[in-house]
Tab-separated table of C-alpha atoms and ligand atoms in Angstrom:
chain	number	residue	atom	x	y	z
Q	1	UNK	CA	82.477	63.539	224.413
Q	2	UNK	CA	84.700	62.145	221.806
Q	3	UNK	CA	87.198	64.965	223.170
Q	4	UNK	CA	87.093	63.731	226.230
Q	5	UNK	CA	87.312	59.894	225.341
Q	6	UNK	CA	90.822	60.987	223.686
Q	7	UNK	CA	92.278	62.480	226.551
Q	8	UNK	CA	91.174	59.480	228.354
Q	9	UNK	CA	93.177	56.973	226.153
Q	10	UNK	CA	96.177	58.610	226.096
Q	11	UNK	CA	96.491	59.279	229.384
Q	12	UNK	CA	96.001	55.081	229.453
Q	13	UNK	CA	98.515	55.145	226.756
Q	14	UNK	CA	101.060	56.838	228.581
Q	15	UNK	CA	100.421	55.393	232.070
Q	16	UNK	CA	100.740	51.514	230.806
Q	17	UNK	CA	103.599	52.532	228.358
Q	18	UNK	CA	105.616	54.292	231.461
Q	19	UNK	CA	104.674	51.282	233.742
Q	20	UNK	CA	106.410	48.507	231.081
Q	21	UNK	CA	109.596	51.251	230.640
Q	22	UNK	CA	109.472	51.219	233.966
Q	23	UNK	CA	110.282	47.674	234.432
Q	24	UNK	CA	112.561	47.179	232.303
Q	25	UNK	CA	115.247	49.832	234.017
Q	26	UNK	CA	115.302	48.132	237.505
Q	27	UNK	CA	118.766	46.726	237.491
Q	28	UNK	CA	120.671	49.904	236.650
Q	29	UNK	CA	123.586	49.599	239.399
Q	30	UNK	CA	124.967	46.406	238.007
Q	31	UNK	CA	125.590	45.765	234.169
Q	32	UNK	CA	122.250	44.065	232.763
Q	33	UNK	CA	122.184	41.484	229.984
Q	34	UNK	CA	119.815	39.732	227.894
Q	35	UNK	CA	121.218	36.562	227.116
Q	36	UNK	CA	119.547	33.791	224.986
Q	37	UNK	CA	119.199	30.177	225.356
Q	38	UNK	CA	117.604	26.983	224.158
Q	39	UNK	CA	114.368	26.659	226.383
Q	40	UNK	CA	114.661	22.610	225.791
Q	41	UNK	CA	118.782	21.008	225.940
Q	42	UNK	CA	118.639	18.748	228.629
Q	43	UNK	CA	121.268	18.362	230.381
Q	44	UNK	CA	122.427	22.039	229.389
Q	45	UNK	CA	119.061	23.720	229.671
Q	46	UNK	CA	115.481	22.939	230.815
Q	47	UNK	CA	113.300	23.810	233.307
Q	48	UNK	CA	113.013	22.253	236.978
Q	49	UNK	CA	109.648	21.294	239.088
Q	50	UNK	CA	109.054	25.316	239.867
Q	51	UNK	CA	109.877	25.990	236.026
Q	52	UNK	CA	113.084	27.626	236.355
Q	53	UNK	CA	116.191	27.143	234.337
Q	54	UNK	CA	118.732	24.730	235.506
Q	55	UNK	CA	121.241	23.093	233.836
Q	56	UNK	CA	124.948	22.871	233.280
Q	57	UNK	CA	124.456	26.010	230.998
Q	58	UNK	CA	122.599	27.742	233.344
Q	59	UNK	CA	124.689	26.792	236.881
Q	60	UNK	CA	127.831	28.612	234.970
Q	61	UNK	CA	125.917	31.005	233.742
Q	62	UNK	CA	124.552	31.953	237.241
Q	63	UNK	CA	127.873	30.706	238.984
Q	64	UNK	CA	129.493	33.659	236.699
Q	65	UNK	CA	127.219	36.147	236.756
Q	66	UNK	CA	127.614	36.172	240.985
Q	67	UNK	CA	131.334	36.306	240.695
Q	68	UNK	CA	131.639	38.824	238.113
Q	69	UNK	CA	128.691	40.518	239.411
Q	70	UNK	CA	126.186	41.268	236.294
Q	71	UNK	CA	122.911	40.374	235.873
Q	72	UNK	CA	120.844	39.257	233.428
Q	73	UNK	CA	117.643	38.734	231.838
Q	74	UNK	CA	116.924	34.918	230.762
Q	75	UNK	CA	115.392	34.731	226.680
Q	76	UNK	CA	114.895	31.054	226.418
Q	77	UNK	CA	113.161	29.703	223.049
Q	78	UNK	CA	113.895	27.544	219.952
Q	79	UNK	CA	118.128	27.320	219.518
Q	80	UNK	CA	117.789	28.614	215.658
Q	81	UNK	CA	115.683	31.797	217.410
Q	82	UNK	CA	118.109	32.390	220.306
Q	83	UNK	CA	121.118	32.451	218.068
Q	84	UNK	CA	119.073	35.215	215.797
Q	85	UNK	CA	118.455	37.048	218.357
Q	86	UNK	CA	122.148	37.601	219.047
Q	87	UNK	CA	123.287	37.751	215.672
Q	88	UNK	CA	120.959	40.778	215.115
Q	89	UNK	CA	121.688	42.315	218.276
Q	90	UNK	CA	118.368	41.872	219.988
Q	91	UNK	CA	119.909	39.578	223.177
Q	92	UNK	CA	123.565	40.558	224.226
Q	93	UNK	CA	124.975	36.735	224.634
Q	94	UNK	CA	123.867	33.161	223.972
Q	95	UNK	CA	124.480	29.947	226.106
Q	96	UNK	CA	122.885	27.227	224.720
Q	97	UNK	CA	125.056	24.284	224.372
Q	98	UNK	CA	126.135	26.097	220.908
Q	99	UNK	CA	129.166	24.253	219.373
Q	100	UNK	CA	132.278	26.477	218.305
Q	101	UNK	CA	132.467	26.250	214.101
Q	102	UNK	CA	134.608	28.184	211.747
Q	103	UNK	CA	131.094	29.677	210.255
Q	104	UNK	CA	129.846	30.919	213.432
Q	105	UNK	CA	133.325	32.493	214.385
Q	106	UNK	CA	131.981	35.111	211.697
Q	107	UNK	CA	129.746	35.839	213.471
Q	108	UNK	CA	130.134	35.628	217.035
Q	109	UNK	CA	132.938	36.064	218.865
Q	110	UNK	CA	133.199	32.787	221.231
Q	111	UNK	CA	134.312	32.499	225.227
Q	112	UNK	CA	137.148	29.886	226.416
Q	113	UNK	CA	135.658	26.206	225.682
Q	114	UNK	CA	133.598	25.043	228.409
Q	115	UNK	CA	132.535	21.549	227.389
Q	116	UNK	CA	133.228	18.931	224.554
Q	117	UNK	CA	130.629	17.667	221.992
Q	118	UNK	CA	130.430	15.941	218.398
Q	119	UNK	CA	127.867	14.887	216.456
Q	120	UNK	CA	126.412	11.625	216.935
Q	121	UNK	CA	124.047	10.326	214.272
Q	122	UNK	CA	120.984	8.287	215.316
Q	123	UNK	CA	118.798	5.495	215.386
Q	124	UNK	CA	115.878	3.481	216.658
Q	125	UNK	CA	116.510	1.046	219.299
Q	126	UNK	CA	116.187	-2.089	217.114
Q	127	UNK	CA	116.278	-0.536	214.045
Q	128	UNK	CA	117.110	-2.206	210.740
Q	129	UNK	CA	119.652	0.894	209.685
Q	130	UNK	CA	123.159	-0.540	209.962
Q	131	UNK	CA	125.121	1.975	208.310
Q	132	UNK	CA	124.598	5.713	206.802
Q	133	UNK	CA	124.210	3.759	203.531
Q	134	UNK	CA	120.880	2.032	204.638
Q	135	UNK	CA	119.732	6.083	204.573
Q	136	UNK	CA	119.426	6.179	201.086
Q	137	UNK	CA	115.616	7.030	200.202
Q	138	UNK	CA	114.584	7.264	204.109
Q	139	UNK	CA	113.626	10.504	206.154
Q	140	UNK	CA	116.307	12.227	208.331
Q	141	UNK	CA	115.063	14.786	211.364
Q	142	UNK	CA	117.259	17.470	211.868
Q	143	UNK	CA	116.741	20.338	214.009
Q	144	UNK	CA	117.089	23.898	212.147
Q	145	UNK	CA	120.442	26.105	212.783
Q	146	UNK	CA	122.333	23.746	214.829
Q	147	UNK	CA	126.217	22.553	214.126
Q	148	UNK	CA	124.478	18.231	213.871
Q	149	UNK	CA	122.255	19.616	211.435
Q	150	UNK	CA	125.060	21.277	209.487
Q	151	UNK	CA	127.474	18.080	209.726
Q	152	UNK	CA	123.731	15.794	208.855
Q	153	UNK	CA	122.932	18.050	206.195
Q	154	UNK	CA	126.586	17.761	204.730
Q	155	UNK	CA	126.086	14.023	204.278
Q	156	UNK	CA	123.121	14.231	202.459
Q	157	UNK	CA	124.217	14.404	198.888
Q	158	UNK	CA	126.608	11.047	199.780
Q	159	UNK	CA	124.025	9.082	201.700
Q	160	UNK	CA	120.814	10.413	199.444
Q	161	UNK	CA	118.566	10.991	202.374
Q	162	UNK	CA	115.924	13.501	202.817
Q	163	UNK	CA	115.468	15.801	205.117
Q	164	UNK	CA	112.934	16.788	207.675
Q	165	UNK	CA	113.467	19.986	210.002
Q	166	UNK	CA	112.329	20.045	213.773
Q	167	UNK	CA	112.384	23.337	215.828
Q	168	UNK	CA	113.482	21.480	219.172
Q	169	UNK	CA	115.083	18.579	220.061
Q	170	UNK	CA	112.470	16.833	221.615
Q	171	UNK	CA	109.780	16.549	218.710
Q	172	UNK	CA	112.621	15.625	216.554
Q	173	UNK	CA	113.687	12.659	218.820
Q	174	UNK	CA	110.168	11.528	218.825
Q	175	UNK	CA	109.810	11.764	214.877
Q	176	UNK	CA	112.191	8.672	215.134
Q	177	UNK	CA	111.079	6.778	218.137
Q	178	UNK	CA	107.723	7.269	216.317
Q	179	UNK	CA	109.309	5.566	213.099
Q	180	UNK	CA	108.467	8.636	210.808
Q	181	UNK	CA	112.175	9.491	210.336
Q	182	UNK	CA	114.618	6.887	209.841
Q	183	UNK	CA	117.626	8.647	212.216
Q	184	UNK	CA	118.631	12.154	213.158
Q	185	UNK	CA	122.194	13.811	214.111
Q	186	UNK	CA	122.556	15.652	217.208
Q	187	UNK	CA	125.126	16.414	219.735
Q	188	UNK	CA	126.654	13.561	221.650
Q	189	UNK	CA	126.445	14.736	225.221
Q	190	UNK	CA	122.965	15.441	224.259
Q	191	UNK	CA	121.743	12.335	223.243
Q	192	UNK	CA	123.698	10.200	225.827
Q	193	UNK	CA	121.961	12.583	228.099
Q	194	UNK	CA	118.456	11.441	226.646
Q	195	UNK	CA	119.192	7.599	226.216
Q	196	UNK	CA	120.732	7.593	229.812
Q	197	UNK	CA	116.861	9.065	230.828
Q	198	UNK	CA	114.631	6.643	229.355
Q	199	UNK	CA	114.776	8.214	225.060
Q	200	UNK	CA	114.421	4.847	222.748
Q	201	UNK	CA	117.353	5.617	220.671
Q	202	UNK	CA	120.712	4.642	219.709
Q	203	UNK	CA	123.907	6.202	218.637
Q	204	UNK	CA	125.445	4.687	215.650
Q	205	UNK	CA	129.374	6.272	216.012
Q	206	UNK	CA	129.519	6.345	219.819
Q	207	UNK	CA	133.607	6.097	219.994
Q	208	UNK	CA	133.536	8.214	216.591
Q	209	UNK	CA	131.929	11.476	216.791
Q	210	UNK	CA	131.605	14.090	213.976
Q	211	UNK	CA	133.111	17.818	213.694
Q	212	UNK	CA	134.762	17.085	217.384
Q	213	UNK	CA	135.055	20.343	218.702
Q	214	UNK	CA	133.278	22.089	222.279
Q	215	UNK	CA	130.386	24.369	223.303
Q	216	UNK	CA	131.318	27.960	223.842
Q	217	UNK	CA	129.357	31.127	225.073
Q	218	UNK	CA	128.922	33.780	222.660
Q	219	UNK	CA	128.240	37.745	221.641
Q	220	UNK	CA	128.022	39.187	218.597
Q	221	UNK	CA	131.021	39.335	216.546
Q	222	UNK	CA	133.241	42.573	217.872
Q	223	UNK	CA	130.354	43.614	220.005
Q	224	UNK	CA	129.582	42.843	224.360
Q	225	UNK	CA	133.600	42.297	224.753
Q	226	UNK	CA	132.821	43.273	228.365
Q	227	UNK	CA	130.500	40.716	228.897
Q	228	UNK	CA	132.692	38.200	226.948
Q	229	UNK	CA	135.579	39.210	228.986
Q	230	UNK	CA	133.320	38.672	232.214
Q	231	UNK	CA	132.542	35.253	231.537
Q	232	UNK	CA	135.882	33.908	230.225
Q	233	UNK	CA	137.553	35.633	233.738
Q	234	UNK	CA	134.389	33.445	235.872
Q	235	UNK	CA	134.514	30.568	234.181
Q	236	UNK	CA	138.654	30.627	234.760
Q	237	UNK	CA	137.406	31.260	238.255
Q	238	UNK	CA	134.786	28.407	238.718
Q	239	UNK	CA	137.005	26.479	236.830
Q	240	UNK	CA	139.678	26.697	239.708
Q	241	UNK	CA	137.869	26.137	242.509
Q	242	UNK	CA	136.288	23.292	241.518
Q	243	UNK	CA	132.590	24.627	241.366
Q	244	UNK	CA	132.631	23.944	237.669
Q	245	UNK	CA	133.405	19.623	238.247
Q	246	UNK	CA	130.442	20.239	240.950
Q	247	UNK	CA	127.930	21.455	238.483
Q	248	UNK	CA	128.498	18.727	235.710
Q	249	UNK	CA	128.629	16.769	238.471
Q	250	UNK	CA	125.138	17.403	240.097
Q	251	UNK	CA	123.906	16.923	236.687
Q	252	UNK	CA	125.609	13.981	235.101
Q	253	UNK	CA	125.573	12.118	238.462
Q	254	UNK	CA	121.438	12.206	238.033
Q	255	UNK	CA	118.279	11.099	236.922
Q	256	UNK	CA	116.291	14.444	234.621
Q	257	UNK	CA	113.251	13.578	236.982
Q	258	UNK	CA	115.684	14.380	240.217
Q	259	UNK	CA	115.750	17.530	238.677
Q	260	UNK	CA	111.993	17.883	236.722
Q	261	UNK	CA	110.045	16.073	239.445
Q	262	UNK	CA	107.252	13.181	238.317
Q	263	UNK	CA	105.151	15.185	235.776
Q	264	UNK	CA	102.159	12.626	237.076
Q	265	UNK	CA	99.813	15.228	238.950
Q	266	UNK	CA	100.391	18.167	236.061
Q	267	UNK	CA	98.640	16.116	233.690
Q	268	UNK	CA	94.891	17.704	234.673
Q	269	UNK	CA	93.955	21.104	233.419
Q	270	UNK	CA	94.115	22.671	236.704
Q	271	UNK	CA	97.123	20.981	237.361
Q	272	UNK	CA	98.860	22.465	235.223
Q	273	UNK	CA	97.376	25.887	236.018
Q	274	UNK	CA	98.408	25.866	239.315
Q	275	UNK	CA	101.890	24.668	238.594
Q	276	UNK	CA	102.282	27.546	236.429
Q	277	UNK	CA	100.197	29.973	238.437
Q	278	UNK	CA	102.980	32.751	238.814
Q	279	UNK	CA	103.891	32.335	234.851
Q	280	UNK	CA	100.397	32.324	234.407
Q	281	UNK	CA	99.295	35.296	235.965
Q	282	UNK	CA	102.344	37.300	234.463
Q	283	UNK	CA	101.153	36.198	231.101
Q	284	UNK	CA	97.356	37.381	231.875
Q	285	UNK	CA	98.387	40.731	233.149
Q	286	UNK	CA	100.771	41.429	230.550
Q	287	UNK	CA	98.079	40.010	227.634
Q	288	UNK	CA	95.768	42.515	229.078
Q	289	UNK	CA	98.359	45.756	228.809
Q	290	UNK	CA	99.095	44.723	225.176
Q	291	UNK	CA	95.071	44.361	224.317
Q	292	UNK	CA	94.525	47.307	225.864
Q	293	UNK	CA	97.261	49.584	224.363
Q	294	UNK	CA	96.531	47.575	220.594
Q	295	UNK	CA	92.912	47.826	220.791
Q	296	UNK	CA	93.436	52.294	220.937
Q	297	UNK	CA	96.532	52.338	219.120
Q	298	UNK	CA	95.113	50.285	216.312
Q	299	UNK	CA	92.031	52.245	215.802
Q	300	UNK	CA	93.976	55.255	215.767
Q	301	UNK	CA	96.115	53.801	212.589
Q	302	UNK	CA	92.890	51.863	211.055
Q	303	UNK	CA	91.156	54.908	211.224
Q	304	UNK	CA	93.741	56.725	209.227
Q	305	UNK	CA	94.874	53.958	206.942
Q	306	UNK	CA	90.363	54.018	205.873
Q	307	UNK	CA	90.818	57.474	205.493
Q	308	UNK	CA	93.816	57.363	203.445
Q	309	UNK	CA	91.634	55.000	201.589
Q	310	UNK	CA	89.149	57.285	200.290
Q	311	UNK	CA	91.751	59.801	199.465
Q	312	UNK	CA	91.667	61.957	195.988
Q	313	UNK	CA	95.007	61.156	195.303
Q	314	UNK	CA	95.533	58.127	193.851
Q	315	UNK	CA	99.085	57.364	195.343
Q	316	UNK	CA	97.954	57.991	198.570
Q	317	UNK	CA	95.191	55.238	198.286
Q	318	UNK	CA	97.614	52.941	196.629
Q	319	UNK	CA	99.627	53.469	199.461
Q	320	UNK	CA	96.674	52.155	201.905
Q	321	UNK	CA	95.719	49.528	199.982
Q	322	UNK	CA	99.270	48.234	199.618
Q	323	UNK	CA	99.520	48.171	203.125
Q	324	UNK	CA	95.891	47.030	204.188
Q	325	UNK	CA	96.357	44.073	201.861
Q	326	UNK	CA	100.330	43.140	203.716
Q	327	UNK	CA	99.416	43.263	207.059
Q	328	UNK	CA	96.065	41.502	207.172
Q	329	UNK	CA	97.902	38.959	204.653
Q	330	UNK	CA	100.872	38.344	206.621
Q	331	UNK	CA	100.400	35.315	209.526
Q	332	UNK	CA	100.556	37.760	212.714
Q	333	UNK	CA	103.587	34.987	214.343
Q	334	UNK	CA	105.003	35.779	211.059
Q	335	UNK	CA	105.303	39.071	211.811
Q	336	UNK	CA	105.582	38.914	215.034
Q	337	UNK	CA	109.392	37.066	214.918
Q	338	UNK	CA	110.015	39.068	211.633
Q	339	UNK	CA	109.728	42.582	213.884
Q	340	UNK	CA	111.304	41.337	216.705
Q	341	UNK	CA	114.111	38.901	215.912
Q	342	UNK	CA	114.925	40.414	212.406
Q	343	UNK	CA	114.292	43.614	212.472
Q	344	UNK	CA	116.925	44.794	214.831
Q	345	UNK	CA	119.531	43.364	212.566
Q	346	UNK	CA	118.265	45.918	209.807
Q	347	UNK	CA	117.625	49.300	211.802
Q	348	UNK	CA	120.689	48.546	213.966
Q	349	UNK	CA	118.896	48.689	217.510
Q	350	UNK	CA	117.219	46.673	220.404
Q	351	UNK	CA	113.198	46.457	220.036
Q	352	UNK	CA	111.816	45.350	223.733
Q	353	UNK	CA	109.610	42.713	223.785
Q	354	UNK	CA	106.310	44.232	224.169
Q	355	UNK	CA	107.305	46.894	221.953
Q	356	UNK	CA	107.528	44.398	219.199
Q	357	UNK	CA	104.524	42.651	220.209
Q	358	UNK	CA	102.801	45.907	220.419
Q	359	UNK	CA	103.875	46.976	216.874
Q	360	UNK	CA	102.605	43.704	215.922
Q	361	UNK	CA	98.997	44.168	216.981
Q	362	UNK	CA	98.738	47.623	215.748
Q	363	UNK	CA	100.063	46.841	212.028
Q	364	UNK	CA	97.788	43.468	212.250
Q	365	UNK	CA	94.517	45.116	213.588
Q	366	UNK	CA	95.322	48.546	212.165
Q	367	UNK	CA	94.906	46.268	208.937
Q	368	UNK	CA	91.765	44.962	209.393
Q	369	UNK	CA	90.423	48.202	210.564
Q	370	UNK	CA	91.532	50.428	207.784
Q	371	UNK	CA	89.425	47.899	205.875
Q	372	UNK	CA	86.237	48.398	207.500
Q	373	UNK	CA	86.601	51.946	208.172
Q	374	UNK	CA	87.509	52.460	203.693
Q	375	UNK	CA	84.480	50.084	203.361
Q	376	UNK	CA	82.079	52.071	205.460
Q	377	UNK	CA	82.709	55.634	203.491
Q	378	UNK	CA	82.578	53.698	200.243
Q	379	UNK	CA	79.060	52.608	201.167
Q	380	UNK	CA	78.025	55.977	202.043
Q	381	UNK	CA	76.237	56.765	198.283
Q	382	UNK	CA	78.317	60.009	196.577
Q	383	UNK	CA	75.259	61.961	196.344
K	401	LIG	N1	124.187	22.053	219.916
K	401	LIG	C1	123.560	22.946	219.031
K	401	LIG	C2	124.607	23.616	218.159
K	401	LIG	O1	125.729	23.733	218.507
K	401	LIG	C3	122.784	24.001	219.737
K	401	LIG	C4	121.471	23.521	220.317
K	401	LIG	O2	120.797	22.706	219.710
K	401	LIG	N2	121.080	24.020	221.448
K	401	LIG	O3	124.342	24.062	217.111
């Protein structure tokens, strides 16, 4: 019986394992890319009605990828994230209305300059803030890893501010409209982008922006030079014919909402369900692999990590205990970003997704069951 239950879950194993490999190798006549981005940089990146990415960002990206004929793989999540990912080799490139700096050169390796920024720093519309010397004592909102909070964060000492970090621009723009942070630095394209759409703000240097410089694509330092090389020789290309002028065009030349739609009928429940549906449904299925494949691989590793736990040597139930007390310790998002954003940095190669994911739930539960499974032979009385 039990025998027979074995067979049965690796054969599940394998089956759901091959499927997800499976997916992953569909593009194999054209080079494929993963390439990370901010999932919120208006009007560089965000998502339209049917939630896909559009953008200036993304038109060039797309624009390029066509002419030089790659495709790619879309990561989009918090800037500081995306620009890990890259750095540690887990996403090939990064387009994300990232500013070219002398400390990310070192880094990355950058393509041709494709638009021009500086910092702006910011205010409340109607604020009492006058000058970067009214900061003194107040709250500033910065958002982590980006080139405005570098150039903020550089002031900070001068100005005696303190600082408060934000993940994405949004929340952080809000933190001031809401009056919890006195101002906040970001990029001025960015922020003339949000004021022009409705944001209550106001930019205090307008005519005198900091670290003037421009937003670049980039690949790890010495590493992707063919895709590097592909998107300098499109953008030259879109550059040329014009199609570049006609993308900031489409997208400086209107309203967000021409772009995002009225949000006024997502606001129910179901709403939002069924604009999401396909997203949805993706997420469901792919929830339902991972559970499956955790709940067997997990019990597998809890069972030996309890028996490990009752073991006559004493290093080996160190060893369990150690590890027991980590993973059920350690937040699971925690781990989670640690395995799949760090991680590749250290061991020097790509971990997929729902590889990481699925690591994650087996150390996590694996935890938890070791502990149950040691706890149920301890109970069992020695006689
Ligand atoms: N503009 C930011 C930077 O260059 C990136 C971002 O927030 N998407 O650091």
């Amino acid at each position: 019986m039990f025998k027979k239950g074995f067979i049965l879950a690796v054969t599940l194993v394998v089956a759901l394992l091959s499927f997800s490999l499976a997916a992953d190798c569909i593009h194999a006549d054209k080079p494929h890319y993963t390439i990370s981005t901010d999932a919120t940089y208006p009007p560089f990146d965000f998502q339209d009605k049917n939630n896909d990415y559009i953008g200036i960002d993304q038109d060039i990206l797309k624009e390029i990828a066509k002419r030089e004929n790659f495709t790619y793989t879309l990561k989009p999540m918090s800037f500081t994230s995306a620009a890990q990912l890259v750095a540690n080799g887990q996403a090939d490139g990064i387009i994300a209305g990232m500013a070219i700096t002398d400390e990310r050169k070192e880094v990355y390796d950058n393509s041709t300059p494709y638009y021009k920024t500086g910092v702006a720093w910011i205010v409340k519309k109607g604020s009492e803030i006058k000058s970067l010397k009214d900061l003194k004592g107040k709250t500033v909102a910065l958002k982590t890893g980006t080139a405005a909070s570098e150039y903020g964060k550089s002031l900070q000492r001068k100005y005696g501010f303190n600082i408060k970090y934000f993940n994405d621009t949004d929340t952080m723009y809000n933190d001031v409209v809401v009056g919890n942070s006195a101002a906040t630095f970001e990029d001025m394209p960015v922020i003339q982008y949000a004021i022009k759409n409705g944001v209550k703000l106001k930019v205090m240097n307008a005519n005198n922006p900091g670290n003037a410089g421009s937003y670049g694509f980039f690949v790890k330092k010495d590493e992707n030079k063919e895709l590097l090389a592909s998107f300098n020789r499109g953008f030259a290309s879109i550059k040329k014919d014009g199609t570049y002028d006609k993308i900031i065009k489409k997208y400086l030349g209107a309203t967000q909402s021409t772009f995002t739609g009225s949000k006024k009928n997502n606001n129910s429940v179901l709403g939002i369900l069924k604009a999401n549906d396909g997203a949805f449904l993706k997420g469901l299925w792919l929830t339902i692999e991972l559970t499956v494949l955790a709940i067997i691989l997990a019990s597998i590793w809890g069972v030996t990590l309890g028996v490990m736990g009752v073991s006559q040597n004493s290093a080996v139930r160190g060893l369990s205990t150690t590890l027991i007390y980590i993973f059920r310790g350690l937040p699971l998002m925690v781990l989670a970003f640690f395995i799949y954003i760090g991680l590749p940095g250290v061991i020097g190669t790509k971990i997929p997704a729902f590889t990481a994911g699925l690591i994650t739930l087996i150390l996590n539960e694996g935890a938890y069951t070791g502990a149950f499974v040691r706890g149920g032979f301890e109970a069992v009385d020695k006689g």
